[in-house]
Coordinates of C-alpha atoms in Angstrom, one line a residue:
M1321 CA -20.2 -34.1 -13.1
K1322 CA -23.1 -31.8 -12.2
C1323 CA -23.3 -28.6 -10.2
D1324 CA -25.4 -25.5 -9.7
F1325 CA -22.7 -23.1 -10.6
A1326 CA -19.1 -23.3 -12.1
I1327 CA -16.5 -20.6 -11.7
V1328 CA -13.7 -21.0 -14.3
G1329 CA -10.5 -19.3 -12.9
G1330 CA -9.3 -19.4 -9.3
G1331 CA -7.7 -16.0 -9.1
L1332 CA -8.9 -13.0 -7.1
A1333 CA -12.1 -12.4 -9.0
G1334 CA -13.1 -16.1 -9.1
G1335 CA -12.1 -16.7 -5.4
L1336 CA -14.2 -13.8 -4.2
I1337 CA -17.2 -15.1 -6.2
A1338 CA -16.8 -18.5 -4.6
L1339 CA -16.5 -17.1 -1.1
A1340 CA -19.5 -14.8 -1.6
L1341 CA -21.6 -17.8 -2.8
A1342 CA -20.4 -20.0 0.0
K1343 CA -21.6 -17.5 2.5
M1344 CA -24.7 -16.1 0.9
R1345 CA -26.0 -19.2 -1.0
P1346 CA -24.8 -22.2 1.0
E1347 CA -27.5 -24.3 -0.6
L1348 CA -25.8 -24.2 -4.0
K1349 CA -23.3 -26.8 -5.2
I1350 CA -20.5 -24.8 -6.7
V1351 CA -17.2 -25.7 -8.4
L1352 CA -14.1 -23.5 -8.6
I1353 CA -11.7 -24.6 -11.4
E1354 CA -8.1 -23.4 -11.5
Q1355 CA -5.3 -24.5 -13.9
G1356 CA -2.5 -23.8 -11.4
D1357 CA -1.6 -25.8 -8.3
S1358 CA -2.9 -23.2 -5.9
F1359 CA -5.7 -20.6 -5.9
G1360 CA -4.6 -16.9 -6.4
G1361 CA -1.3 -17.7 -8.1
N1362 CA 1.6 -15.6 -7.0
H1363 CA 0.2 -12.2 -6.3
I1364 CA -0.1 -9.4 -3.7
W1365 CA -3.2 -7.2 -3.9
S1366 CA -3.7 -4.0 -2.0
Y1367 CA -6.7 -1.7 -1.5
F1368 CA -7.9 1.3 0.5
A1369 CA -10.6 0.8 3.1
S1370 CA -12.7 3.4 1.2
D1371 CA -12.7 1.2 -1.9
I1372 CA -15.1 -1.3 -0.3
L1373 CA -18.6 -0.5 1.0
P1374 CA -18.9 -1.1 4.8
E1375 CA -21.6 -3.7 4.2
H1376 CA -19.3 -5.6 1.8
R1377 CA -16.1 -5.7 4.0
W1378 CA -16.9 -9.0 5.5
L1379 CA -15.8 -10.6 2.2
T1380 CA -12.3 -9.2 2.2
A1381 CA -11.7 -9.1 6.0
P1382 CA -10.6 -12.7 6.3
L1383 CA -8.1 -12.3 3.4
V1384 CA -6.1 -9.4 4.8
T1385 CA -2.6 -10.1 5.9
Y1386 CA -1.3 -6.6 6.5
G1387 CA -2.9 -3.2 7.2
W1388 CA -1.7 0.3 7.8
S1389 CA -3.3 3.5 9.1
G1390 CA -2.2 5.6 6.1
Y1391 CA 0.3 5.9 3.2
E1392 CA 2.8 8.2 1.6
V1393 CA 3.5 9.5 -1.9
R1394 CA 6.8 11.1 -3.0
F1395 CA 7.5 13.3 -6.0
P1396 CA 10.4 15.6 -7.0
A1397 CA 8.4 18.7 -5.9
H1398 CA 5.9 17.4 -3.5
S1399 CA 5.6 14.7 -0.8
R1400 CA 2.5 13.9 1.3
S1401 CA 1.1 11.6 3.9
L1402 CA -2.6 10.6 3.6
D1403 CA -4.7 8.9 6.3
N1404 CA -6.8 6.4 4.3
I1405 CA -6.4 2.9 5.7
Y1406 CA -4.5 0.6 3.4
Y1407 CA -4.7 -3.2 3.3
T1408 CA -2.8 -6.0 1.6
I1409 CA -3.9 -9.5 0.6
E1410 CA -1.4 -12.2 -0.3
S1411 CA -2.3 -15.0 -2.6
E1412 CA -1.3 -17.7 -0.1
R1413 CA -4.0 -16.3 2.3
L1414 CA -6.6 -16.4 -0.4
D1415 CA -5.7 -20.0 -1.1
W1416 CA -5.9 -20.9 2.6
V1417 CA -9.3 -19.2 3.1
L1418 CA -10.8 -20.9 0.1
R1419 CA -9.6 -24.4 1.2
N1420 CA -11.1 -23.7 4.7
S1421 CA -14.4 -22.2 3.5
L1422 CA -15.5 -24.5 0.8
P1423 CA -15.8 -28.3 0.7
A1424 CA -12.9 -30.2 -1.0
S1425 CA -15.4 -31.4 -3.7
A1426 CA -15.9 -27.7 -4.7
L1427 CA -12.2 -27.1 -5.4
M1428 CA -10.5 -28.3 -8.6
L1429 CA -6.8 -27.5 -9.1
G1430 CA -4.4 -28.4 -11.9
R1431 CA -7.2 -28.7 -14.5
E1432 CA -6.9 -27.2 -17.9
V1433 CA -10.2 -25.8 -19.3
K1434 CA -10.7 -26.7 -23.0
A1435 CA -14.0 -25.0 -23.6
V1436 CA -16.8 -23.2 -21.8
S1437 CA -20.4 -22.3 -22.6
P1438 CA -23.2 -20.8 -20.4
R1439 CA -23.9 -24.2 -18.8
L1440 CA -20.9 -26.4 -19.7
V1441 CA -17.2 -26.6 -18.9
V1442 CA -15.0 -29.1 -20.8
L1443 CA -11.8 -30.0 -19.0
D1444 CA -8.7 -31.9 -20.1
G1445 CA -9.3 -35.6 -20.5
A1446 CA -12.7 -34.7 -22.0
Q1447 CA -14.3 -34.5 -18.5
R1448 CA -17.5 -32.4 -18.7
I1449 CA -19.1 -30.3 -16.0
N1450 CA -22.8 -29.7 -16.5
A1451 CA -23.8 -26.6 -14.5
G1452 CA -26.8 -24.4 -14.1
G1453 CA -24.6 -21.5 -14.8
V1454 CA -21.0 -20.7 -15.7
I1455 CA -18.8 -17.6 -15.3
D1456 CA -15.4 -17.2 -16.9
V1457 CA -12.8 -15.2 -14.9
R1458 CA -9.6 -16.6 -16.4
G1459 CA -7.8 -13.3 -17.0
A1460 CA -7.9 -10.8 -19.9
G1461 CA -9.5 -11.5 -23.2
D1462 CA -8.1 -10.4 -26.6
L1463 CA -6.5 -7.1 -25.7
N1464 CA -6.1 -6.3 -29.5
H1465 CA -9.7 -5.0 -29.3
L1466 CA -8.6 -2.3 -26.8
D1467 CA -6.4 0.7 -27.2
C1468 CA -3.9 0.3 -24.4
G1469 CA -0.9 1.7 -22.7
W1470 CA 0.8 -0.6 -20.2
Q1471 CA 1.5 -0.8 -16.5
K1472 CA 4.4 -3.3 -16.0
F1473 CA 6.3 -4.2 -12.9
T1474 CA 8.6 -6.5 -11.0
G1475 CA 8.1 -6.7 -7.3
Q1476 CA 10.2 -8.5 -4.7
L1477 CA 9.5 -9.3 -1.0
M1478 CA 12.9 -9.1 0.7
Q1479 CA 14.1 -10.3 4.1
L1480 CA 16.4 -7.7 5.6
S1481 CA 19.1 -8.2 8.2
E1482 CA 18.1 -5.0 10.0
P1483 CA 14.8 -3.1 10.5
H1484 CA 13.7 -0.9 7.7
N1485 CA 12.1 1.8 10.0
L1486 CA 9.1 2.4 7.7
T1487 CA 5.7 2.6 9.3
K1488 CA 3.6 3.2 6.2
P1489 CA 3.5 2.1 2.6
I1490 CA 4.9 4.4 -0.1
V1491 CA 2.2 4.0 -2.8
M1492 CA 4.2 6.1 -5.3
D1493 CA 7.9 7.1 -5.0
A1494 CA 8.5 9.0 -8.2
T1495 CA 11.7 10.7 -7.0
V1496 CA 13.5 7.9 -8.8
E1497 CA 15.1 8.3 -12.2
Q1498 CA 12.6 8.2 -14.9
F1499 CA 12.8 5.5 -17.6
D1500 CA 10.4 4.1 -20.2
G1501 CA 7.5 6.4 -19.5
Y1502 CA 6.3 7.2 -15.9
R1503 CA 8.3 5.2 -13.4
F1504 CA 7.7 4.9 -9.7
V1505 CA 8.6 2.6 -6.8
Y1506 CA 5.9 1.0 -4.7
V1507 CA 6.9 0.0 -1.1
L1508 CA 5.0 -2.1 1.5
P1509 CA 6.6 -2.6 4.9
F1510 CA 5.8 -6.1 6.1
G1511 CA 6.8 -6.3 9.7
M1512 CA 10.0 -4.8 11.0
D1513 CA 12.5 -6.6 8.7
K1514 CA 10.5 -7.6 5.6
I1515 CA 9.7 -5.2 2.8
F1516 CA 8.0 -5.5 -0.6
V1517 CA 9.5 -3.2 -3.3
E1518 CA 8.0 -3.0 -6.7
D1519 CA 9.5 -1.2 -9.7
T1520 CA 6.6 0.1 -11.8
Y1521 CA 6.3 1.7 -15.3
Y1522 CA 3.5 3.3 -17.2
S1523 CA 4.9 2.6 -20.6
D1524 CA 3.9 2.7 -24.3
T1525 CA 5.0 -0.9 -24.8
P1526 CA 4.3 -4.2 -22.9
A1527 CA 8.0 -5.2 -23.2
H1528 CA 9.0 -6.4 -19.8
D1529 CA 12.6 -6.8 -18.6
P1530 CA 12.7 -8.4 -15.1
R1531 CA 16.5 -8.6 -15.1
R1532 CA 16.8 -4.8 -15.4
Y1533 CA 13.9 -4.2 -12.9
R1534 CA 15.6 -6.4 -10.4
Q1535 CA 18.7 -4.4 -10.7
R1536 CA 16.8 -1.2 -10.1
I1537 CA 15.1 -2.7 -7.1
A1538 CA 18.5 -3.6 -5.6
E1539 CA 19.8 -0.1 -6.3
Y1540 CA 16.7 1.5 -4.6
A1541 CA 17.2 -0.7 -1.5
D1542 CA 20.8 0.2 -1.4
T1543 CA 20.0 4.0 -1.5
K1544 CA 17.7 3.4 1.5
G1545 CA 20.4 1.6 3.4
W1546 CA 18.4 -1.7 3.5
K1547 CA 20.6 -4.8 3.9
V1548 CA 18.9 -7.6 1.9
E1549 CA 19.5 -11.1 3.2
R1550 CA 17.4 -12.9 0.6
V1551 CA 14.4 -12.4 -1.8
V1552 CA 11.5 -14.3 -0.4
R1553 CA 9.2 -14.0 -3.5
E1554 CA 9.0 -12.2 -6.8
E1555 CA 6.0 -11.1 -8.8
N1556 CA 6.0 -9.9 -12.4
G1557 CA 3.1 -8.4 -14.4
V1558 CA 2.0 -6.4 -17.4
L1559 CA -1.4 -4.9 -17.1
P1560 CA -3.4 -2.9 -19.7
V1561 CA -4.0 0.8 -19.1
V1562 CA -7.0 1.3 -21.4
M1563 CA -7.5 4.4 -23.5
G1564 CA -10.4 3.2 -25.7
G1565 CA -11.4 0.3 -27.8
D1566 CA -14.3 -2.0 -28.7
L1567 CA -15.9 -3.5 -25.6
E1568 CA -18.3 -5.7 -27.6
N1569 CA -15.6 -7.5 -29.5
Y1570 CA -13.4 -7.7 -26.4
W1571 CA -16.3 -9.3 -24.5
A1572 CA -17.0 -11.8 -27.3
S1573 CA -13.3 -12.7 -27.5
G1574 CA -13.4 -14.1 -24.0
S1575 CA -15.6 -17.2 -24.4
G1576 CA -18.4 -15.6 -26.4
R1577 CA -21.9 -15.9 -24.7
T1578 CA -20.6 -17.0 -21.3
A1579 CA -20.8 -14.6 -18.4
K1580 CA -17.5 -13.0 -17.5
A1581 CA -16.0 -11.0 -14.6
G1582 CA -12.6 -9.8 -13.6
A1583 CA -10.3 -8.6 -16.4
R1584 CA -12.0 -11.0 -18.8
G1585 CA -15.1 -8.8 -18.5
A1586 CA -13.1 -5.5 -18.5
F1587 CA -13.9 -4.9 -14.8
F1588 CA -11.0 -2.8 -13.6
Q1589 CA -10.3 0.9 -13.0
A1590 CA -8.8 2.1 -16.3
V1591 CA -6.1 4.4 -14.9
T1592 CA -4.8 2.1 -12.2
S1593 CA -5.6 -1.3 -13.7
Y1594 CA -7.0 -1.8 -10.2
S1595 CA -9.5 -4.7 -10.1
L1596 CA -10.2 -5.5 -6.5
P1597 CA -13.0 -3.1 -5.8
D1598 CA -14.9 -4.3 -8.9
A1599 CA -14.2 -7.9 -8.0
V1600 CA -15.8 -7.4 -4.6
R1601 CA -18.8 -5.6 -6.1
N1602 CA -19.3 -8.3 -8.7
A1603 CA -19.0 -11.1 -6.2
I1604 CA -21.7 -9.7 -4.0
F1605 CA -23.9 -8.8 -7.1
I1606 CA -23.6 -12.4 -8.4
A1607 CA -24.4 -14.0 -5.1
E1608 CA -27.5 -11.8 -4.8
Q1609 CA -28.9 -12.9 -8.2
P1610 CA -32.1 -14.9 -7.7
D1611 CA -31.3 -17.0 -10.8
L1612 CA -27.8 -18.1 -11.8
D1613 CA -28.9 -19.6 -15.1
G1614 CA -25.9 -19.2 -17.5
D1615 CA -27.8 -17.3 -20.3
K1616 CA -29.4 -14.9 -17.8
L1617 CA -26.2 -14.3 -16.0
N1618 CA -24.4 -13.5 -19.2
M1619 CA -27.0 -10.9 -20.0
V1620 CA -26.8 -9.2 -16.7
M1621 CA -23.0 -9.3 -16.5
R1622 CA -22.7 -8.0 -20.1
Q1623 CA -25.0 -5.1 -19.2
R1624 CA -23.0 -4.5 -16.1
A1625 CA -19.8 -4.4 -18.2
Q1626 CA -21.3 -1.9 -20.5
E1627 CA -22.3 0.4 -17.6
H1628 CA -18.8 0.0 -16.2
W1629 CA -17.3 0.9 -19.6
Q1630 CA -19.5 4.0 -19.8
N1631 CA -18.6 5.1 -16.3
G1632 CA -14.9 4.7 -17.2
K1633 CA -15.0 7.2 -20.1
F1634 CA -13.4 9.9 -18.0
Y1635 CA -10.6 7.6 -16.8
R1636 CA -9.8 6.5 -20.4
M1637 CA -9.6 10.2 -21.4
L1638 CA -7.1 10.8 -18.6
N1639 CA -5.0 7.9 -19.9
R1640 CA -4.9 9.4 -23.4
M1641 CA -3.7 12.7 -21.8
L1642 CA -1.0 10.8 -19.9
F1643 CA 0.2 8.6 -22.7
R1644 CA -0.3 10.9 -25.7
G1645 CA -0.4 14.4 -24.3
A1646 CA 2.7 14.5 -22.1
D1647 CA 6.3 14.1 -23.0
V1648 CA 7.6 10.8 -21.6
S1649 CA 10.0 12.6 -19.2
D1650 CA 7.1 14.8 -17.9
R1651 CA 4.5 12.2 -17.2
Y1652 CA 5.2 12.1 -13.5
K1653 CA 4.1 15.8 -13.3
I1654 CA 0.5 14.7 -14.0
L1655 CA 0.4 12.5 -11.0
E1656 CA 2.4 15.0 -8.9
R1657 CA -0.4 17.5 -9.5
F1658 CA -3.1 15.0 -8.8
Y1659 CA -1.7 14.2 -5.4
R1660 CA -2.0 17.8 -4.4
L1661 CA -5.8 17.5 -4.5
K1662 CA -8.2 16.8 -1.6
P1663 CA -8.0 13.4 0.1
G1664 CA -11.7 12.6 -0.5
L1665 CA -11.3 13.2 -4.2
I1666 CA -8.2 10.9 -4.3
E1667 CA -10.2 8.2 -2.4
R1668 CA -13.1 8.3 -4.8
F1669 CA -10.7 8.2 -7.8
Y1670 CA -9.1 4.9 -6.6
A1671 CA -12.5 3.4 -5.9
G1672 CA -13.7 4.3 -9.5
K1673 CA -16.4 6.6 -8.0
T1674 CA -15.2 10.0 -9.2
S1675 CA -18.0 12.6 -9.0
P1676 CA -18.8 15.3 -11.6
G1677 CA -17.3 17.8 -9.2
D1678 CA -14.2 15.7 -8.9
K1679 CA -13.8 15.6 -12.6
A1680 CA -14.1 19.3 -12.9
R1681 CA -11.5 19.8 -10.2
I1682 CA -9.0 17.4 -11.8
L1683 CA -9.3 19.2 -15.2
S1684 CA -9.3 22.7 -13.8
G1685 CA -6.4 25.1 -13.3
K1686 CA -3.1 25.1 -15.3
P1687 CA -2.4 21.6 -16.6
P1688 CA 1.1 20.1 -16.4
I1689 CA 1.1 19.5 -20.1
P1690 CA 0.5 22.0 -23.0
I1691 CA -3.2 22.6 -23.7
G1692 CA -2.9 21.9 -27.5
K1693 CA -1.3 18.5 -26.8
A1694 CA -3.9 17.7 -24.2
I1695 CA -6.8 18.4 -26.6
T1696 CA -5.2 16.4 -29.4
A1697 CA -4.6 13.5 -26.9
I1698 CA -8.3 13.6 -25.7
R1699 CA -9.5 13.3 -29.3
S1700 CA -7.1 10.6 -30.3
K1701 CA -8.2 7.1 -31.2
K1702 CA -6.4 3.9 -32.0
K1703 CA -5.6 3.6 -35.6

């Protein structure tokens, strides 16, 4: 089989690349390859309107299933409503849009990838796809090359027997009892009687216990007086919160000289593990390239990853302060303080566009952790 461009991995990053190419480069024959039986897997992705440049919003607009005019955060000593528009994309919608935007011949599901190189993909059954260029977006590479804390979660979309009366998402509810690091509950109101509740932890270990998290979700719903009829869907995840590491070896671990995007190329915001803004920027960038030759694309994406890594230095420092400078029971205080800052600063932080002035403001004033511990944490490196 021959094509102009092969995308290995049909999750969010791969799907956005395919959609951008279909719109901007319709003359190209592309192939999107996914191991599962649907594109996008079982995921819910959310983002702020300010995360996406106005000229790029055409790419995400068809994928949105819910939107709200603002959101809330809740902490023991501080609660706040912010006006930034918030959107949610469900994986089922991504799957539908891909199937209706690309020809059936471009979509390959249920296929295991055995090997990739800059111009070749080998599938199960020894089928070979010869391409002008290949990009690998199958998920994280070897995380042993990175110094990580962990964001882990279980989320459930629940059908209620009565309206929940929420009008805005609660992006962080840290008024809950703290366990296993910094814990908060994330809440998305879907319609009048459906609600997505996610129990989330910033933890020192990747150990994930869905049974216990389900119990805590049920307890949270009970405290709010929500009568749950059934659980419609459940999502589980463990994401790296990067504090440092070796980008070069991490890049090489994920299919060597082949171009990479998404988590496989370390394209995510280090504090939030938030990948959608970078996925949009990379999809547009790739579609704009005059030459999608596999070797050339690997060079430009590797350079792009290095620039992204350099720009993330401040965020990785904040992660070291969170994980190594604060006592486990006090980690929430760092976020509580952060959410007292100006809305524009918070918007730029989520988008990964923190300015020098923002950085100075985040670090100024009395910190919520001892200065000595903060300095030690900043200087710490993975042993």
